[in-house]
Each structure stands twice: as C-alpha cells, then as structure tokens.
Amino acid sequence: MTRKNLARTTKRRNRGSGRLKQVLVAAMIASTTGCGLLDKVKPGPHDNTPSYHDNYGMQIEYPEVCECNTPVSDAAKQTTEPMSLEDPSQMPSLELTLEEAVQLAVQQSPVLRSIGGTIVSAPATTQTTYSPGLVASSPNQGTEAALAAFDAQYTQQLFWNNNDQPLNRQAFAIPGSPFVVPAFAQSRGATFTNELSKQTMTGATFALRHVVNYLNTQDPSAAQQQFPSAFTGWVEAEWRQPLLQGSGTLYNQIVGQNFGLAVGQYNGVLIARINEDVALADFESGVVGLVSDVEEAYWGLAQAYRVLDATVKGREAAQQTFQYQEVRLDVGAGRSDEEAQARSQFYQFQAQVESALGGDTGLYALEQRLRYLIGLPATDGRLIKPTTQPSDVRVVFDWQSALGQAVERRVEVRRQRFNVKRRELELTAARLNYRPRLDLLAQYRWRGLGDQLIGDSDGAQFDNLYGSITSGNFQEGQAGIEMSFPVGFRLAGVAIASAKLNIKRERAILAETELRISHDLSDAARRIALTYQLLETNFNRYQADLKQVEVLRRRYVDGNDNINFLLQAQRQVVTSETAFYTSLFDYNLAIRDFHQEKGSLLAYNQVQLAEGPWAAKAYSDAQRIGRFLEPRENPGSIDMTRPITSGPFDPAQAQATTYIESQPATFDMINDPVSPESPSDAMDSESEDSMNEGLEDTKEQVEEAGKDLAGLLSSGLRN
C-alpha cells in the first residue's frame, strides 16, 4: 500500500470516528433532555396522512352470527305486555300441577335456570346439559384425550438438498498459466424418513422406523465410489422399556401425556375419569337447584293467591263497614271520625290488594318467576293456576336413616370424595416418580445399498435398495440400559410433600362438608317440626279471629261498641289468615328442604337423570369392536388398577325414610280451597249476611226516624 493510499485510509477512519462521536453526543443529549429535541423535529408527510384504520381500533360493533329459532328464543319474542293490576278472575287460567311444572323445567331448555341466576351477567358459569359432554370431549380433561397419549403415532419426513462446496486443496494447474483451478464438491441428495411408534399402558415404547438416503456426488475424493448415485437406507425396530420411573400401568394411567415432561402435573386416564365424574356431579347439583327453585316458585305462587284472597276479603269487609258508616252519617246517626276511620281502612286494604297483585312479591311477579323457570313467555294472556294441594299432614322422618343418606347420597359429598380420590392418585404417582430413570433399550436394523431404489434385479449386487434390505445380508443389533436421575430428587420430593398436603386438605374439606350437612339436616328437621306447629297455632288463631270479628260486628251494629274494635279485628283476621297460609306453604317448603339436605329431592319430585342417545355410528362401532373382545377366563390372575368407583349410583332412587301420621280433620278447608280465580267471591258468607243484615237494620231505623221526624213537623205546623 502506498503512502498516499495509507493517508487517505487514515483520513477516512478519522472522519468515521468523528461521526461516531457526534452520534454518541446526540444520544447523550437526548437521554438527558428527554424528548425536547425530538419535539422540534417537524412532522413528515406520513404524519399528516390519515389512515384508513383511524377510529376503528376500539370501535364497538355488532357481531354477525348464525341464528336459529328455538322454543326458548320464540318464548322470548312472543312475550305480551306485562300485567300489573288486572283482575285475575277475568283472565283465562293455565292449570298446572307441581309435577308438570318440574317436568317442563327440566325439559324445556338445555340451560339449568335458577331464580337468582346470572345467565346474563356471567354466562360462563351457567350449568347446561352440555357441561358433562364438554368435559368428556375436552382435549385437556376428557378420557378420550387422555387415551390419545397411547395412540400409535406416525411421522414422515422428506427433504431434498443441493450442496456446492469449495474444498481447501488444489485440483489441477493450467500449463503456462499462474492460475490454479480450486477443488470443489457438488452433490444432490434426498432423505426420506417414516416412523410408526406407540406407547403402551405399561410405559414401554415400540417404534418401527424406515430411512432412505439418496446421494449423487461429484466430489473428487469420491472417485472410488461404485455408483455415481446411490440409495442407502435401513429398516429398524426399537423397544424402550422403563424399569423404574415411568413403569407400570397405574403410573401411566395417572400421569398420562405429561409422562417425563413435568413433575406434579397429571392428566392420565384415571384423572380424566374423575374429571368427568366431577362434571356429572356439578350437573346433578344444578338439576337439584333447578328442581328446588321450581318448587319454591310453585308454592310461592300458590301462597300469593291465598294472600290475595285474604286481602280482598279484608277489603270487602272494610268497604261494607265504610258504606255502613256513610249511611249512618247521611241520616245523622253516625260520627264523621268513625266514617273517616272506616274510609282509611278501606284504602289501606285497597293498597294491600294492589301490592298483592303487582308488587315485587305479588301475584304477577311470582307467576312470572315460575314462568321463567319452566320456559314459558313472561306473559301470554294466561295466568298460571297451581292445582296441586299443599300437604297439611304431619310428616315424620326417621332421623338415623336420613342422616346416613345425607352423608352418603348428597351430591356435594360424592363430588368431594372424587376430589379426595384424585389427590390419592396424585400422591401415588408422586411416590412412583421418586425413582431414577432406568430404561432397557433394544434396537435391530436391516441395512441396504442400491444403485436404484426399486428395480428388476439383473443378478448384480446392490442393484436396488429394497432388494438389498430384504436379502438380510446386512443386519445390526443393539441392546443396553440407560439411566438418568437428578441428584437429590429435590423436585420429586417437593411433589410428594405437595401431594400429601393436598390430600390432607381435601380430606379435611370432606369431613367439614359432612359436618355442615349434618347441621343443615338438623336445621331442616327442626324447621319441619316448627312450621307444622305454627300451622296448627295459626289455624286456631285464624278461627278465633273470625269469631271475634263476628261478635264485634254484632256489638257494633247494636251500638254497644266503638268502631275501633271492629276495624282492628278486621285487620287482625286478615293478618292471621295470611299467617296461616304462610305457615302452610312454609311447611311444604320445609319438607322440600329436608329432602334436599338428605339428597333425595330428585326422587321426591320423580326426576330421573340419564345420558342422552348416542349417534347411530357409535352403536355400530361398539358392536363391531365388541366382537374382538373376549371375556377373561380368570380375572383374578390379571393385574389391574384399583377401580375409581364402587359401581353405578342412582340419585333419583327412592328412599324409604318417612311415614305419615294421620291428622285430625281440622284442616278440611285446605283440601277444598277457594278458587284463586275469583278471590272477591270468596268472602265469608256468614260475615257478608251479617253485614247486610246490619245495613238493612240501619236503613229501617233511618226510615222510622224520618217518619217520626216528619210526624213531629206536621203536628207542629198544625198547632
């Protein structure tokens, strides 16, 4: 290099170093002054160009989905104008028994509705009839997904390659020339690999592998090759059998797809089976809640009819008293304060009737709640009329039998027992993981070489690859053991400790669940005894208040008592009648609560849970596969994992734990109830006749007083 070139190079380097220094200084200034310098940079043309996507990133849009009409969606769209204060006696009725209501509720929709449900605000937590099937078909939780870990796997690869590589040696020199032709290597090739492998339930892995390589080379060092292009390949079989960690049917059925990947994570067949059983328990719990809500809504509606009937009777009695006072006041025989008191009580009962009709706990609101649970439109011009008579006889439960059923048949107990079983299996797998990995490995291979891949053999050796492989002249074998383990087994030890704590936690929750259930069952039994006693007490109170009203009415008509006593008695009889019917329906709900607490509510309401029909193809596949399955001649000699469950369980099976004690016929009026369609016609006939007689007597007294007054006036005028 000349001096001139050297100086030019040095100057260029110094110039580059100066530019680097300027960049570093600018970066330091920008880091100390923030974005101040950047803010002075004028925006370029791209900054002023509006984008097509401006104002669209977070814009609220309406989804477009495929919709189909269902009975539920049709019921939502066919709802008529809601009712508020219409006369229920003028509306057509829809007579419905409790059994029919429960049947409609469990058949109308795949969604398990609830009174206080959050289907609109939290639809992801809603139980449906699809929930167990979703768990069974889940690629992460279902049994089929867990069995997929043991399916045979087929893999295949095919690659082409072209290599052109210079070599670090001379090939030859051109005579009379200083140039030397360098050496190089050119080749074209392909690689084909396919493999069929399968993991067994005992942990063993079998593989059958086939590899074919093709190479066409022009490497000068390969001048001694027999063929310019050749096929090489082999067929091999491999067997790997774990002897310690990873071995055994039980371990692989617990661990599943995470075998050898993550300690403490289990998704095997047995865990997946428990997941499905837990999903079924959750579904059963949802059905129990639905049936409970339907019964509560049904008896609540029946109670609303009774309360409305009692309130209407009180309003009619108050209206007659008010009219009676108006007549007395018109003829000068009454007092204005008594007339005002009677008027006030009439409007008080009128407000109660309106609240009993359209209030939050009124007839129409409770009727709409029952409509929602059984899948009917909110309003359709008809009024549901409960026709099932409430039970008014004493029901006595055998306590020991009921308690035993509660701690065995409650769905919450069975669900928690499945959780305990899961933790027990996880502890077993964690203990089996606390071992080194020791595998027995065996391979056997048939090799071959051929000028062609497949061809007619002309007697020459290595004419084609497959002919060479099938000849069996080149065979290889390998056998040995492979061992690996983490020193100290720290992660495996932590997994065992965690599994022990988990199983202790689940067992503690199971014990606490049984204790809580026993307390709830005790409360339900006490509530049955209390509500029945209140039923008798409130009935006697109601009868006494009826007699009191009758006596005070006659005393008031005769002028022997103040109107305050009569008005108070009229209010009291409505209150006592309402309390009587409230205790009656509370008694029926207490019976429901006892059945729910001891796990027999589905049997009590005759609800059966069954799996839906499968596709026709599934039945044909089961019949075809069943032909290849033979029963075991000696099942006891076969080593099998312990079963997860002890057998099928029917939550709707009837349990004989009650007997009915005959009750004296003091509640005959309950068995022949007043029709809820016409509460205004249900007034006590004796009370109405008595009040009418009082009004007639008052009119006669007023007419006689008028005649006497007219006679006195006429005699005075004559004098």
PDB file of N, CA, C and O in Angstrom, residues 6 111 141 156 199 218 301 362 402 469 517 587 601 637 695 699:
ATOM      1  N   LEU A   6      -2.425   5.086   2.111  1.00  0.00           N
ATOM      2  CA  LEU A   6      -2.460   4.974   3.566  1.00  0.00           C
ATOM      3  C   LEU A   6      -3.004   6.240   4.211  1.00  0.00           C
ATOM      4  O   LEU A   6      -3.814   6.196   5.156  1.00  0.00           O
ATOM      5  N   VAL A 111     -80.394 -25.202  29.313  1.00  0.00           N
ATOM      6  CA  VAL A 111     -79.807 -24.359  30.356  1.00  0.00           C
ATOM      7  C   VAL A 111     -80.553 -24.612  31.662  1.00  0.00           C
ATOM      8  O   VAL A 111     -81.786 -24.591  31.691  1.00  0.00           O
ATOM      9  N   GLN A 141     -59.159 -32.393  29.365  1.00  0.00           N
ATOM     10  CA  GLN A 141     -59.707 -33.006  30.564  1.00  0.00           C
ATOM     11  C   GLN A 141     -60.400 -34.335  30.328  1.00  0.00           C
ATOM     12  O   GLN A 141     -60.593 -35.093  31.275  1.00  0.00           O
ATOM     13  N   GLN A 156     -43.546 -38.676   9.198  1.00  0.00           N
ATOM     14  CA  GLN A 156     -42.890 -38.857   7.898  1.00  0.00           C
ATOM     15  C   GLN A 156     -42.203 -37.556   7.521  1.00  0.00           C
ATOM     16  O   GLN A 156     -42.749 -36.466   7.713  1.00  0.00           O
ATOM     17  N   GLN A 199     -46.862 -45.895  22.464  1.00  0.00           N
ATOM     18  CA  GLN A 199     -46.570 -46.070  23.891  1.00  0.00           C
ATOM     19  C   GLN A 199     -47.652 -46.947  24.497  1.00  0.00           C
ATOM     20  O   GLN A 199     -48.841 -46.705  24.302  1.00  0.00           O
ATOM     21  N   GLN A 218     -20.280 -35.322  -6.908  1.00  0.00           N
ATOM     22  CA  GLN A 218     -19.161 -35.120  -7.827  1.00  0.00           C
ATOM     23  C   GLN A 218     -17.911 -34.708  -7.051  1.00  0.00           C
ATOM     24  O   GLN A 218     -17.086 -33.947  -7.515  1.00  0.00           O
ATOM     25  N   LEU A 301     -96.203 -19.039  44.387  1.00  0.00           N
ATOM     26  CA  LEU A 301     -97.346 -18.554  43.619  1.00  0.00           C
ATOM     27  C   LEU A 301     -98.652 -18.964  44.277  1.00  0.00           C
ATOM     28  O   LEU A 301     -99.609 -18.170  44.349  1.00  0.00           O
ATOM     29  N   GLY A 362     -95.711  -9.821  44.602  1.00  0.00           N
ATOM     30  CA  GLY A 362     -97.117 -10.004  44.312  1.00  0.00           C
ATOM     31  C   GLY A 362     -97.398 -11.184  43.405  1.00  0.00           C
ATOM     32  O   GLY A 362     -96.488 -11.929  43.001  1.00  0.00           O
ATOM     33  N   ALA A 402     -82.188 -40.916  57.728  1.00  0.00           N
ATOM     34  CA  ALA A 402     -81.998 -39.688  56.947  1.00  0.00           C
ATOM     35  C   ALA A 402     -80.570 -39.179  57.063  1.00  0.00           C
ATOM     36  O   ALA A 402     -79.978 -38.717  56.075  1.00  0.00           O
ATOM     37  N   ILE A 469     -32.062 -54.685   1.140  1.00  0.00           N
ATOM     38  CA  ILE A 469     -32.544 -54.756   2.516  1.00  0.00           C
ATOM     39  C   ILE A 469     -33.221 -56.095   2.784  1.00  0.00           C
ATOM     40  O   ILE A 469     -32.965 -56.763   3.804  1.00  0.00           O
ATOM     41  N   ILE A 517     -73.343 -30.676  56.488  1.00  0.00           N
ATOM     42  CA  ILE A 517     -74.575 -31.312  56.026  1.00  0.00           C
ATOM     43  C   ILE A 517     -75.396 -31.807  57.208  1.00  0.00           C
ATOM     44  O   ILE A 517     -76.633 -31.689  57.221  1.00  0.00           O
ATOM     45  N   TYR A 587     -94.403 -24.950  55.531  1.00  0.00           N
ATOM     46  CA  TYR A 587     -94.309 -26.359  55.924  1.00  0.00           C
ATOM     47  C   TYR A 587     -93.973 -27.240  54.722  1.00  0.00           C
ATOM     48  O   TYR A 587     -93.133 -28.144  54.808  1.00  0.00           O
ATOM     49  N   LEU A 601     -84.066 -35.176  46.852  1.00  0.00           N
ATOM     50  CA  LEU A 601     -85.028 -34.250  46.256  1.00  0.00           C
ATOM     51  C   LEU A 601     -85.442 -34.710  44.865  1.00  0.00           C
ATOM     52  O   LEU A 601     -86.611 -34.560  44.479  1.00  0.00           O
ATOM     53  N   SER A 637     -56.423 -63.405  38.167  1.00  0.00           N
ATOM     54  CA  SER A 637     -54.995 -63.573  37.889  1.00  0.00           C
ATOM     55  C   SER A 637     -54.415 -62.425  37.081  1.00  0.00           C
ATOM     56  O   SER A 637     -53.228 -62.426  36.774  1.00  0.00           O
ATOM     57  N   LEU A 695    -126.800  -3.505  57.659  1.00  0.00           N
ATOM     58  CA  LEU A 695    -127.143  -2.375  56.795  1.00  0.00           C
ATOM     59  C   LEU A 695    -128.641  -2.239  56.640  1.00  0.00           C
ATOM     60  O   LEU A 695    -129.197  -1.121  56.647  1.00  0.00           O
ATOM     61  N   LYS A 699    -130.961   0.956  57.712  1.00  0.00           N
ATOM     62  CA  LYS A 699    -131.877   1.645  56.802  1.00  0.00           C
ATOM     63  C   LYS A 699    -133.288   1.719  57.388  1.00  0.00           C
ATOM     64  O   LYS A 699    -133.978   2.746  57.283  1.00  0.00           O
TER      65      LYS A 699
END
